[in-house]
mmCIF file of C-alpha atoms in Angstrom:
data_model
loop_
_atom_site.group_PDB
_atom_site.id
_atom_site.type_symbol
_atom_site.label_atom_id
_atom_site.label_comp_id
_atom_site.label_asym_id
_atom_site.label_seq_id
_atom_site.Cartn_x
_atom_site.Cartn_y
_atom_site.Cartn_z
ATOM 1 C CA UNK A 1 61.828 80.407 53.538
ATOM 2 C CA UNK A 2 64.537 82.362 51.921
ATOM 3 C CA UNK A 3 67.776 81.426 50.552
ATOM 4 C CA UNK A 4 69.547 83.383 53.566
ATOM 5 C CA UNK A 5 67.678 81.588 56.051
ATOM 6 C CA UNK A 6 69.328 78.134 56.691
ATOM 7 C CA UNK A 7 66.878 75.017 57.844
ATOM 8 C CA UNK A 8 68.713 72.975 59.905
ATOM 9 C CA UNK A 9 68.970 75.395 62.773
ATOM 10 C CA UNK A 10 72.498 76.659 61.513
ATOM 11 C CA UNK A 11 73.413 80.135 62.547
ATOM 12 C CA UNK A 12 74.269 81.606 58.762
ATOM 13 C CA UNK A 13 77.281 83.423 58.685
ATOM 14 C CA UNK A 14 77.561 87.358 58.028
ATOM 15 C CA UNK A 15 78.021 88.486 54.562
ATOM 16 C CA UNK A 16 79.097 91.953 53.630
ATOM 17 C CA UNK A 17 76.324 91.903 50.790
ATOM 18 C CA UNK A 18 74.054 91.735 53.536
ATOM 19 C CA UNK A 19 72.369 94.927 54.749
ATOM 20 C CA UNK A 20 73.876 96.343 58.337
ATOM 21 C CA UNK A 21 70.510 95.431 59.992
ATOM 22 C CA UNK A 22 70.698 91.736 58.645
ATOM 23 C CA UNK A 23 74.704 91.663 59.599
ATOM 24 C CA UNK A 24 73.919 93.151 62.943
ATOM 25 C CA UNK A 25 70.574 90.207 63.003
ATOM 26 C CA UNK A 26 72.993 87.607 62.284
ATOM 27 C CA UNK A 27 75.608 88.824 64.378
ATOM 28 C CA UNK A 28 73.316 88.631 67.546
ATOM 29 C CA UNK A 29 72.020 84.771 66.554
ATOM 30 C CA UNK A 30 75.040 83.767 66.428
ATOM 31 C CA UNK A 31 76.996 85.702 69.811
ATOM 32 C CA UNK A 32 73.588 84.393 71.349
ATOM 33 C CA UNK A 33 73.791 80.351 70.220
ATOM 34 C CA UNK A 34 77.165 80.071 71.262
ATOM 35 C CA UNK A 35 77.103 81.964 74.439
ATOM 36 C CA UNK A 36 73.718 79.656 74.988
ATOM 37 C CA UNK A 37 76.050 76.313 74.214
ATOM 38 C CA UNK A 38 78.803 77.252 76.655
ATOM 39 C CA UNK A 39 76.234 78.290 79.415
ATOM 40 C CA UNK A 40 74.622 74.942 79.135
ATOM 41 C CA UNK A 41 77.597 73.131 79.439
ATOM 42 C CA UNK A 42 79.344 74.893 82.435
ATOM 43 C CA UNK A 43 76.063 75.682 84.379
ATOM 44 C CA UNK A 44 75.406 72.000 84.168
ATOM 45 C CA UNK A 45 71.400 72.816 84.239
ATOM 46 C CA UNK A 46 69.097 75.012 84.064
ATOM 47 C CA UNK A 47 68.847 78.060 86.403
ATOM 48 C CA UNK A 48 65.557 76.785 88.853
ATOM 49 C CA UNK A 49 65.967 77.911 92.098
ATOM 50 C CA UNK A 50 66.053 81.575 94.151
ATOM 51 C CA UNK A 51 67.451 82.457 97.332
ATOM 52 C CA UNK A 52 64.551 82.011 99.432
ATOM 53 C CA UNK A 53 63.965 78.243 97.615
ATOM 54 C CA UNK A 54 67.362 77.394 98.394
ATOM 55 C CA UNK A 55 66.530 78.519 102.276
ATOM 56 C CA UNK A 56 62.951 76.719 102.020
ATOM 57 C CA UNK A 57 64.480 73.614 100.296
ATOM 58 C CA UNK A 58 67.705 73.601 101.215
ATOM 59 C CA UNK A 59 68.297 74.858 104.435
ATOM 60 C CA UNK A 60 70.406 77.276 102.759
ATOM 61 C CA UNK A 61 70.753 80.704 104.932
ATOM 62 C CA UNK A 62 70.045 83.661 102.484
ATOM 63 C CA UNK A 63 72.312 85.453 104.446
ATOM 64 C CA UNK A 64 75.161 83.146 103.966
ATOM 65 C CA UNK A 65 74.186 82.496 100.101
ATOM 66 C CA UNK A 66 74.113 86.415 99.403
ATOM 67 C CA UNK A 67 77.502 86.698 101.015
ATOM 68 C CA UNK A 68 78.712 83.481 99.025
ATOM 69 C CA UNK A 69 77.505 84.644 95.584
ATOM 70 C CA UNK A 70 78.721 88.330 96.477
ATOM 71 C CA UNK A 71 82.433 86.730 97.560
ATOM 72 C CA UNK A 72 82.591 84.940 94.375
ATOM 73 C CA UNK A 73 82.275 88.696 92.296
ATOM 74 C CA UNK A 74 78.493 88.198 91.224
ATOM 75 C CA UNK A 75 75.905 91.135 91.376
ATOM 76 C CA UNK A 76 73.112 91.415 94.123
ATOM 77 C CA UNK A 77 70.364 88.754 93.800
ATOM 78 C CA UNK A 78 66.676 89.069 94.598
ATOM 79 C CA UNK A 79 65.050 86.963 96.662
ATOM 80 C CA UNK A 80 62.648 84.862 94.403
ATOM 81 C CA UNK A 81 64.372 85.045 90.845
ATOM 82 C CA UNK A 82 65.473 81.861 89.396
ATOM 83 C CA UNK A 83 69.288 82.529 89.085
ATOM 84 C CA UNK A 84 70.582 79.237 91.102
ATOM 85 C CA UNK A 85 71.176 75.993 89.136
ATOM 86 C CA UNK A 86 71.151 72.683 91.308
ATOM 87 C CA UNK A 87 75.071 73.056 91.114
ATOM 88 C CA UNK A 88 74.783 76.090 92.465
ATOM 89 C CA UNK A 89 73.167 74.750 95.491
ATOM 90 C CA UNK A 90 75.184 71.631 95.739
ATOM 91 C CA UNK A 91 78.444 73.626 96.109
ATOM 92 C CA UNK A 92 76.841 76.465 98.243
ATOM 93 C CA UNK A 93 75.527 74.116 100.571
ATOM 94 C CA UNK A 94 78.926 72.500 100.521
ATOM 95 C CA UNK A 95 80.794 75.624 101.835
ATOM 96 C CA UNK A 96 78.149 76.627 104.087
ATOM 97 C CA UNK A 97 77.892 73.100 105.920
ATOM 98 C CA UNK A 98 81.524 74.106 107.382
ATOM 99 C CA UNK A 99 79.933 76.858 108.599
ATOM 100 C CA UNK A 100 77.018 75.172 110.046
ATOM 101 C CA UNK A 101 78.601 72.164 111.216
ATOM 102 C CA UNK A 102 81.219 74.660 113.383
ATOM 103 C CA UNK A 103 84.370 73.764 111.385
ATOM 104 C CA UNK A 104 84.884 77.702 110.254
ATOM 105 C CA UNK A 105 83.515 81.093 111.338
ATOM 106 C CA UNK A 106 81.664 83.211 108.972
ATOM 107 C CA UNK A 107 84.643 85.203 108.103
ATOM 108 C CA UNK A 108 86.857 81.919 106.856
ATOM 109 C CA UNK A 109 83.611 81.263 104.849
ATOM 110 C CA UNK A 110 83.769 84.625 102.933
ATOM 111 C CA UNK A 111 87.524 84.429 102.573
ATOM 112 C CA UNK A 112 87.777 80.939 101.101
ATOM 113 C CA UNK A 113 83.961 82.458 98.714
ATOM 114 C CA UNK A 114 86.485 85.700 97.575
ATOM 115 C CA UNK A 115 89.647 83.616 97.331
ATOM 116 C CA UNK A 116 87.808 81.219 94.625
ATOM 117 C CA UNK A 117 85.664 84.039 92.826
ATOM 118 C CA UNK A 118 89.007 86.468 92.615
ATOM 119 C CA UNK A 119 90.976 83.724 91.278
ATOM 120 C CA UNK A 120 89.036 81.682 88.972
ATOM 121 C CA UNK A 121 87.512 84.901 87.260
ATOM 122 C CA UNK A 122 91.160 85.984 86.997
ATOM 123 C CA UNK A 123 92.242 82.431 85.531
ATOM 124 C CA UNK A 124 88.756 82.656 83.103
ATOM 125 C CA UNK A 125 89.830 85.749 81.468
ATOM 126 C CA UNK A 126 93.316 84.602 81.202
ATOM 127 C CA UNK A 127 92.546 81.613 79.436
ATOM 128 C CA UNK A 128 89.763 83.435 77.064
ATOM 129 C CA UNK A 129 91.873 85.915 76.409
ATOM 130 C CA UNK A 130 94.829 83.635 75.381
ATOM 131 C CA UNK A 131 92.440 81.618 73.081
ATOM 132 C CA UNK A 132 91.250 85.713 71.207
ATOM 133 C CA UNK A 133 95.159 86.407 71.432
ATOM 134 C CA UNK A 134 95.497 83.146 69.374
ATOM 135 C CA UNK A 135 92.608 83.955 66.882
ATOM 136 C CA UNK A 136 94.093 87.375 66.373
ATOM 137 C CA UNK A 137 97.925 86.413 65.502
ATOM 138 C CA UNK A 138 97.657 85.496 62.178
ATOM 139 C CA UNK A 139 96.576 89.354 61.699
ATOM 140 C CA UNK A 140 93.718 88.306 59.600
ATOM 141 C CA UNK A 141 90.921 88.920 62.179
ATOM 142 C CA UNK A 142 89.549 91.773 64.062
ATOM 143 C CA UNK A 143 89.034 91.616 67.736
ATOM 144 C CA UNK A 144 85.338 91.023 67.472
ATOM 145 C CA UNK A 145 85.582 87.758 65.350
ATOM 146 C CA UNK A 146 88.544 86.824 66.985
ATOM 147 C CA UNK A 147 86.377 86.915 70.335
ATOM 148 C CA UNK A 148 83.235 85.197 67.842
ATOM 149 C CA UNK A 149 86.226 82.381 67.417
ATOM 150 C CA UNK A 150 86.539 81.721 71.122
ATOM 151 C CA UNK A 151 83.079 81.800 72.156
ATOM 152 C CA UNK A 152 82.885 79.025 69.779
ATOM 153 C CA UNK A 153 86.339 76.950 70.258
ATOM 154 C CA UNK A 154 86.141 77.064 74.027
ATOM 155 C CA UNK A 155 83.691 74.340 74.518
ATOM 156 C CA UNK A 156 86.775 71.704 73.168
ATOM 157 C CA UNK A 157 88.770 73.016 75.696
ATOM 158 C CA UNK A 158 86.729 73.070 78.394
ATOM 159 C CA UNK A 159 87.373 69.684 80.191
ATOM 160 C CA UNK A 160 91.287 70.045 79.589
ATOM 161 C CA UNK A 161 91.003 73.390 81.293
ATOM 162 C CA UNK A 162 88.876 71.932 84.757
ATOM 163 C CA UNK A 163 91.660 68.676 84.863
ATOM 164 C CA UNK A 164 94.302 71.038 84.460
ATOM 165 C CA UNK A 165 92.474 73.911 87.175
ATOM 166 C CA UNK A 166 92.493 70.584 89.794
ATOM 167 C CA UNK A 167 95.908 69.086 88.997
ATOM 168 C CA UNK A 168 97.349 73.023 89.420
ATOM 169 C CA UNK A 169 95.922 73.681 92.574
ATOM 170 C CA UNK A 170 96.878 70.422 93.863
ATOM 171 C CA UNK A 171 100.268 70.886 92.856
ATOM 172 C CA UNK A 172 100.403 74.690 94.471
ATOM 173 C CA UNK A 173 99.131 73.647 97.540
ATOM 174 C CA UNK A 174 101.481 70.677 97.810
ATOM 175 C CA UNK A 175 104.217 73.853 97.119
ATOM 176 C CA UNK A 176 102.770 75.753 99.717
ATOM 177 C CA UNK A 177 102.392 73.566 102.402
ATOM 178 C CA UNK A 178 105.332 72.439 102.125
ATOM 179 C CA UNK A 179 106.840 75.879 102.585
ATOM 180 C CA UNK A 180 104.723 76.417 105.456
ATOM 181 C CA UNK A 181 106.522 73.562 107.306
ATOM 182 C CA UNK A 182 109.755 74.546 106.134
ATOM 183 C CA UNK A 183 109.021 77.918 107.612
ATOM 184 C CA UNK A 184 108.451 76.414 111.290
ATOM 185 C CA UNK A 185 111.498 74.120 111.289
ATOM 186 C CA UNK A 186 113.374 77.389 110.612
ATOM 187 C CA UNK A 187 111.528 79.630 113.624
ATOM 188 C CA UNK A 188 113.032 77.582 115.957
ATOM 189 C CA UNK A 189 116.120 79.560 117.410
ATOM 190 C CA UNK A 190 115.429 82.704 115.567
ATOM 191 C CA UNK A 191 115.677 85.976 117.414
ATOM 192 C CA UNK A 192 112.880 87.353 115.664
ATOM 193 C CA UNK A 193 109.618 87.385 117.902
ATOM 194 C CA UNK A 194 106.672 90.188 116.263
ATOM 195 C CA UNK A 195 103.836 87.367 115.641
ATOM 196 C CA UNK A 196 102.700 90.252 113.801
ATOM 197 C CA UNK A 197 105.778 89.835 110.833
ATOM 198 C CA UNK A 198 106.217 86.858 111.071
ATOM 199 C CA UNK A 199 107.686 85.792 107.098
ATOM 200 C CA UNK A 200 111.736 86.873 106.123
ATOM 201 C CA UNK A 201 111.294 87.712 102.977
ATOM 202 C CA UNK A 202 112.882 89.405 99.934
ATOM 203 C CA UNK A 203 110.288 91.370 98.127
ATOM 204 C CA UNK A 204 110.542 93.534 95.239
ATOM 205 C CA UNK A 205 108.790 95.933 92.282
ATOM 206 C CA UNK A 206 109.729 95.869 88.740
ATOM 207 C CA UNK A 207 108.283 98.361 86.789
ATOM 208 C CA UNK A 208 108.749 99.651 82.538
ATOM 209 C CA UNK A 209 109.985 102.999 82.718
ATOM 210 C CA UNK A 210 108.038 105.244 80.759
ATOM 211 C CA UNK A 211 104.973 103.129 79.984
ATOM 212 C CA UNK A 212 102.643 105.894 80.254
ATOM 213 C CA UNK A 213 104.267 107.979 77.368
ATOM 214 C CA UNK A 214 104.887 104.360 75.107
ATOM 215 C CA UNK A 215 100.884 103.591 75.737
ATOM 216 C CA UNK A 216 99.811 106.655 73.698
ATOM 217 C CA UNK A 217 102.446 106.197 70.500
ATOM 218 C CA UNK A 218 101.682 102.557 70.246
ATOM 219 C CA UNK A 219 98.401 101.024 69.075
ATOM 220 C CA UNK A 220 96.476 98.289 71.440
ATOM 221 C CA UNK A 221 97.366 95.650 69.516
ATOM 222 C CA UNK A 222 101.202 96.705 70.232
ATOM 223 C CA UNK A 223 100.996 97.377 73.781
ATOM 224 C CA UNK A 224 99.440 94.563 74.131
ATOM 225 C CA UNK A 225 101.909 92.626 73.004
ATOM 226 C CA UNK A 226 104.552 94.298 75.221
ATOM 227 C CA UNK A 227 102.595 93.999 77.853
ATOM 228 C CA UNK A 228 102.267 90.257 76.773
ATOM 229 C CA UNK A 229 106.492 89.839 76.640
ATOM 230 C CA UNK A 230 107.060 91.928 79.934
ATOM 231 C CA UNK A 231 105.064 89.559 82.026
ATOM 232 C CA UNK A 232 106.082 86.392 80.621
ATOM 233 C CA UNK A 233 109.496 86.607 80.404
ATOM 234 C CA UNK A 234 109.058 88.099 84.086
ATOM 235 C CA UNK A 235 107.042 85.201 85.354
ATOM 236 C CA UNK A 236 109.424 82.984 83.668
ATOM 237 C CA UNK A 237 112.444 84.104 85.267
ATOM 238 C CA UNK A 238 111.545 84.352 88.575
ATOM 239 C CA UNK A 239 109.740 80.767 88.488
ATOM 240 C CA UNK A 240 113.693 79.474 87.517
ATOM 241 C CA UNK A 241 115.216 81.721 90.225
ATOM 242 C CA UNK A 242 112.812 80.139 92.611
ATOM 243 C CA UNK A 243 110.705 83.208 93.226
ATOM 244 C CA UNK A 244 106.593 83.735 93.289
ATOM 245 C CA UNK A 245 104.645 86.261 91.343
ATOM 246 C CA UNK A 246 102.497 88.385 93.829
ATOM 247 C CA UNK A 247 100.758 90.561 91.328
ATOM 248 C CA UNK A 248 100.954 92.412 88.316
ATOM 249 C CA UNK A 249 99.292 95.489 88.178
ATOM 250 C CA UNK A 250 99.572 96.857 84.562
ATOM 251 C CA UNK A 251 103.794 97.407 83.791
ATOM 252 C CA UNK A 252 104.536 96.700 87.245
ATOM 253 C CA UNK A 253 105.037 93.099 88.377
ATOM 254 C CA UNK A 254 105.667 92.616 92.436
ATOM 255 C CA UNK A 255 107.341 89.254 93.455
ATOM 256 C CA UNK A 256 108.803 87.484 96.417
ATOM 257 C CA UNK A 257 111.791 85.093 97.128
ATOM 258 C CA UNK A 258 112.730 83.267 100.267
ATOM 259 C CA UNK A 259 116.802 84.268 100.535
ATOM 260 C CA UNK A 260 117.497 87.706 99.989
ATOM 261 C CA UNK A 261 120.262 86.739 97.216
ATOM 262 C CA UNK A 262 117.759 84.758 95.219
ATOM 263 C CA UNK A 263 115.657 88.131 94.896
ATOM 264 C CA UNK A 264 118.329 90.441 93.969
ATOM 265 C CA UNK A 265 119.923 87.479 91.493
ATOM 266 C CA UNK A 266 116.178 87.506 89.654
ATOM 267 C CA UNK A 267 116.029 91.375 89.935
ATOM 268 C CA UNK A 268 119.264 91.524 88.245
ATOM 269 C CA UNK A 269 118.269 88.720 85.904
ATOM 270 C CA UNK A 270 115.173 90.715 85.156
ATOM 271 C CA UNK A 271 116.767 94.080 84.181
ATOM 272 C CA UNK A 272 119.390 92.459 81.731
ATOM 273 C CA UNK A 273 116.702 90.367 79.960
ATOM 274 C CA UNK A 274 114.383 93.088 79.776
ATOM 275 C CA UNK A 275 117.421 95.231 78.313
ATOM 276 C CA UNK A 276 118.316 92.621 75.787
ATOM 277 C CA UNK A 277 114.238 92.916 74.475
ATOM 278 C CA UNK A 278 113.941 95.097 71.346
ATOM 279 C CA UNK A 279 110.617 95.496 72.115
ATOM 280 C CA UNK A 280 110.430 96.239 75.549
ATOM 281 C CA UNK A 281 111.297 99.887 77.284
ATOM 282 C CA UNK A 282 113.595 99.707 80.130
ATOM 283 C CA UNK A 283 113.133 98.180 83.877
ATOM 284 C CA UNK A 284 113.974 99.629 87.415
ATOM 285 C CA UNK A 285 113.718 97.385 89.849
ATOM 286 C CA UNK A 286 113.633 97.989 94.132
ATOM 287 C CA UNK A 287 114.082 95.431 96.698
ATOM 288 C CA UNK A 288 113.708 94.726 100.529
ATOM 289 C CA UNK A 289 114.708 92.040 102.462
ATOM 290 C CA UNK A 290 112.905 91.594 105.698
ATOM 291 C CA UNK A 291 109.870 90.730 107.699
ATOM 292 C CA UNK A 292 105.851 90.801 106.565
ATOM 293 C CA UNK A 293 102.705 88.718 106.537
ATOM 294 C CA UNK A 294 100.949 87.419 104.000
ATOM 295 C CA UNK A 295 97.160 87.629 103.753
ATOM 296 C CA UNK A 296 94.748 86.792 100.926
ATOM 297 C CA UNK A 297 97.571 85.949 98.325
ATOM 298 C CA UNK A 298 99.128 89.803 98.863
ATOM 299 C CA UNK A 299 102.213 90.592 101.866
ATOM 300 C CA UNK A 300 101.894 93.545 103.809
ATOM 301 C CA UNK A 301 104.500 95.301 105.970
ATOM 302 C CA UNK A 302 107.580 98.241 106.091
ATOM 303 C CA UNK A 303 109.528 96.232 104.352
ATOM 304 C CA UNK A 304 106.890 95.861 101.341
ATOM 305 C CA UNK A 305 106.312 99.328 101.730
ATOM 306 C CA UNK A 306 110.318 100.248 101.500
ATOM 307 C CA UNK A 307 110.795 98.092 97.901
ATOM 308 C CA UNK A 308 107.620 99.946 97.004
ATOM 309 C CA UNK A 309 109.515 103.210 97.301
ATOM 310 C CA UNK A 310 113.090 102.263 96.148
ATOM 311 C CA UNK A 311 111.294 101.319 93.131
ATOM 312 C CA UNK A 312 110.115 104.817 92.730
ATOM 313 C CA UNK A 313 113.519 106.719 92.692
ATOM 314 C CA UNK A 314 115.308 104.009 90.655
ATOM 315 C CA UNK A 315 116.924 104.830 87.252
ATOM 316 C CA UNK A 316 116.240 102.919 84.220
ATOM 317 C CA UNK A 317 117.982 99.834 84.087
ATOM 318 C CA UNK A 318 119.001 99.566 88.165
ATOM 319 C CA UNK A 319 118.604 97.516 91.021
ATOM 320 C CA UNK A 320 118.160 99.156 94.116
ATOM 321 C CA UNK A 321 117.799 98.334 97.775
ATOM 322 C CA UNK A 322 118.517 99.545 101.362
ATOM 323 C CA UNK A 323 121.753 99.489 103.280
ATOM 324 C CA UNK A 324 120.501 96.752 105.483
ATOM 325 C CA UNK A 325 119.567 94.099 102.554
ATOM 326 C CA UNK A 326 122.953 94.951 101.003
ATOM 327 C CA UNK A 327 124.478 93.825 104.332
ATOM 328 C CA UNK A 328 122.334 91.051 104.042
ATOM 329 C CA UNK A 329 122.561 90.055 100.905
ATOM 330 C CA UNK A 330 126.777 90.268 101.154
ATOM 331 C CA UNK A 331 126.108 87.915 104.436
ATOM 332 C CA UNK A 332 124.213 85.485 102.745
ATOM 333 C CA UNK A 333 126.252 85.841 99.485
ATOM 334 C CA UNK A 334 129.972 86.686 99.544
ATOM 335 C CA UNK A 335 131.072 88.050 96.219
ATOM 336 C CA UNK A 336 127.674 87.493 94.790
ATOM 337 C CA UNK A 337 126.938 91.128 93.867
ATOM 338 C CA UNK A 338 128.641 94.433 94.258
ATOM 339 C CA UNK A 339 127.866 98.019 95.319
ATOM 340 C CA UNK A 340 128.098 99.914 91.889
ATOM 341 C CA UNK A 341 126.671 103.400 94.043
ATOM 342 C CA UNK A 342 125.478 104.196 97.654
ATOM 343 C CA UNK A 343 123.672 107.631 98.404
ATOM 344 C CA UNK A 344 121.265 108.918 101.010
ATOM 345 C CA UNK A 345 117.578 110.128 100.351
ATOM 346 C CA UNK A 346 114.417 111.168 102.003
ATOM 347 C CA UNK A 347 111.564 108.559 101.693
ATOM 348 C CA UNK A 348 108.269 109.671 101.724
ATOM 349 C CA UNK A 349 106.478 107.888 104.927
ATOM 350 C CA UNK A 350 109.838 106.442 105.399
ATOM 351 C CA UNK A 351 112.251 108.823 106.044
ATOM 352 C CA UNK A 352 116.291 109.449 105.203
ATOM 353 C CA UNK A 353 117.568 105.985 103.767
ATOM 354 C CA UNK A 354 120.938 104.698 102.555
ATOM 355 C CA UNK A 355 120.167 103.717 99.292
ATOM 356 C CA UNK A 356 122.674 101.042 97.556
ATOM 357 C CA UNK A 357 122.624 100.416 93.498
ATOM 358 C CA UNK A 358 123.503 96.302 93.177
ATOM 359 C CA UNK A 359 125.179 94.931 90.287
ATOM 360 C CA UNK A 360 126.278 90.973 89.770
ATOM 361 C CA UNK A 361 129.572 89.978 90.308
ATOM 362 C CA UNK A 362 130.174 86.213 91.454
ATOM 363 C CA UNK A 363 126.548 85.809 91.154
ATOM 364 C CA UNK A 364 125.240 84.005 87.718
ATOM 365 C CA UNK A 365 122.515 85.314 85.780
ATOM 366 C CA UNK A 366 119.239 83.287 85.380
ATOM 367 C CA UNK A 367 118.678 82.694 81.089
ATOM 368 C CA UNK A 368 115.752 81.773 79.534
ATOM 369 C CA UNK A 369 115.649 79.703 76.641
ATOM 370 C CA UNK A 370 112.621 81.308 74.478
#
């Protein structure tokens, strides 16, 4: 046995005196024994059983499994590979039996599949990526061994991370339920009667002017970074303001509020924080107050569509909304904001609107302590 070669099973680490075929060797043991650790921990067991067994053996529709594994965002299976542990066909079976059993239809089953897949993936690479993002801010690292450092960290974390997945979702469904009922005690009386809109809403864009040309002058590192600050102090304030993140899609971040002066007090928030950020390019910001439904953790409806737009033809820096949320918004909020400019414009798919430039005036701005 050579020196290089350890004997107690060790992975050696990579050496630049070795040659690139031995680095690129040693690279690939060692990517491959920690990936094998963390796979043996989460899968819980080896991977024993195919579609059809889990039909023979386990009553298991392949039907219903291939629609399962495809909601969660895994690639097409064949019928007799091994790719199922017997976790895999515990919780299967578990969703399917509601199907089975008659307490949901096939389409609930491959809503709740896509709701867990879309959102755990998204919460996996969050939490992977903030463990590299970690690795790499001492500056001493490069993105590969920074990655190299999580694969081989994230085992520690691993059972803080599922307590902390349960306790959150608890907690988020206690929030939204408790909306929900909120939400009923306040239908009674209301005028409003289209089933088909049925959530009041204020709902709004922000979005960095001018990201496109700051992406190509930065490096990835950097943009990353502002990227990084954008959402965060974003998230932050509308979590004080009591608003709820919809989705961020790149620079642009689209949120929610329940009063229509708690959105336009976050929008404003938003624009003066982001303007007080030496790091971060300007934000415009359009808002709608009105009517929608919500499906698969996304709303839908004119009124989305509207902020959608306003966004659009906002200037740097602004807050912008219809004439009929100003009116709103003065309703709800006396002296809470004022009209800094009003003018009229064509909306694609929309058509002429008043458009109405807020600024605070009574209203106090939400400040977070970094």
């Amino acid at each position: 046995m050579s020196s290089a070669e350890p004997s107690d099973g060790a992975v050696p680490t990579v050496t630049a005196e070795m040659s690139i075929p031995q680095q690129l060797n040693r690279r690939f043991a060692r990517v491959r024994q920690s990936v094998g650790a963390l796979e043996r921990v989460l899968l819980q067991g080896p991977r024993t059983h195919s579609a059809r067994e889990l039909q023979s053996l386990h009553g298991l529709p392949e039907s219903l499994v291939a629609k399962y594994w495809r909601g969660m965002g895994f690639g097409g299976i064949d019928h007799d590979t091994a790719v199922f542990t017997d976790e895999d066909a515990e919780a299967i079976g578990e969703l399917i039996r509601l199907v089975t059993d008659g307490e949901i239809d096939e389409d609930t089953f491959v809503n709740f599949a896509r709701g867990f897949g879309f959102h755990t993936g998204r919460l996996a690479m969050w939490l992977t990526e903030a463990l590299v993002d970690e690795a790499k801010a001492g500056g001493k690292v490069s993105d590969s061994q920074a990655r190299m450092l999580m694969l081989e960290r994230a085992p520690e974390f691993l059972g803080v991370f599922e307590r902390q997945v349960v306790y959150a979702f608890r907690r988020q469904m206690a929030s939204y339920t408790a909306r929900a009922g909120s939400e009923i005690l306040r239908s009674v009386g209301e005028s409003w009667s289209d089933e088909a809109l049925p959530l009041p809403r204020a709902v709004a864009f922000a979005d960095l002017v001018q990201f496109t040309r700051l992406a190509q002058s930065i490096d990835g590192f950097e943009l990353a970074d502002v990227i990084k600050q954008f959402e965060g102090l974003c998230r932050d304030i509308i979590s004080e303001g009591g608003g709820r993140v919809v989705k961020t899609v790149g620079d642009e971040m689209m949120f929610l509020a329940d009063t229509p002066e708690d959105g336009v007090r976050i929008a404003l928030s938003i624009t003066e924080a982001v303007a007080a950020s030496p790091i971060l390019p300007e934000v415009r910001v359009g808002l709608a107050w009105g009517n929608m439904f919500s499906r698969y953790g996304d709303v839908f409806g004119p009124r989305v569509n509207l902020a959608a737009r306003l966004e659009g033809i906002a200037e740097p820096g602004a807050v912008v909304v219809d004439l009929e949320t100003a009116e709103t918004v003065d309703r709800a909020f006396p002296g809470g904001f004022s009209r800094a400019e009003e003018w009229s414009v064509e909306l694609q798919g929309i058509g002429l609107t008043t458009v109405v430039r807020l600024e605070r005036a009574a209203a106090s701005r939400i400040v977070i302590n970094r």
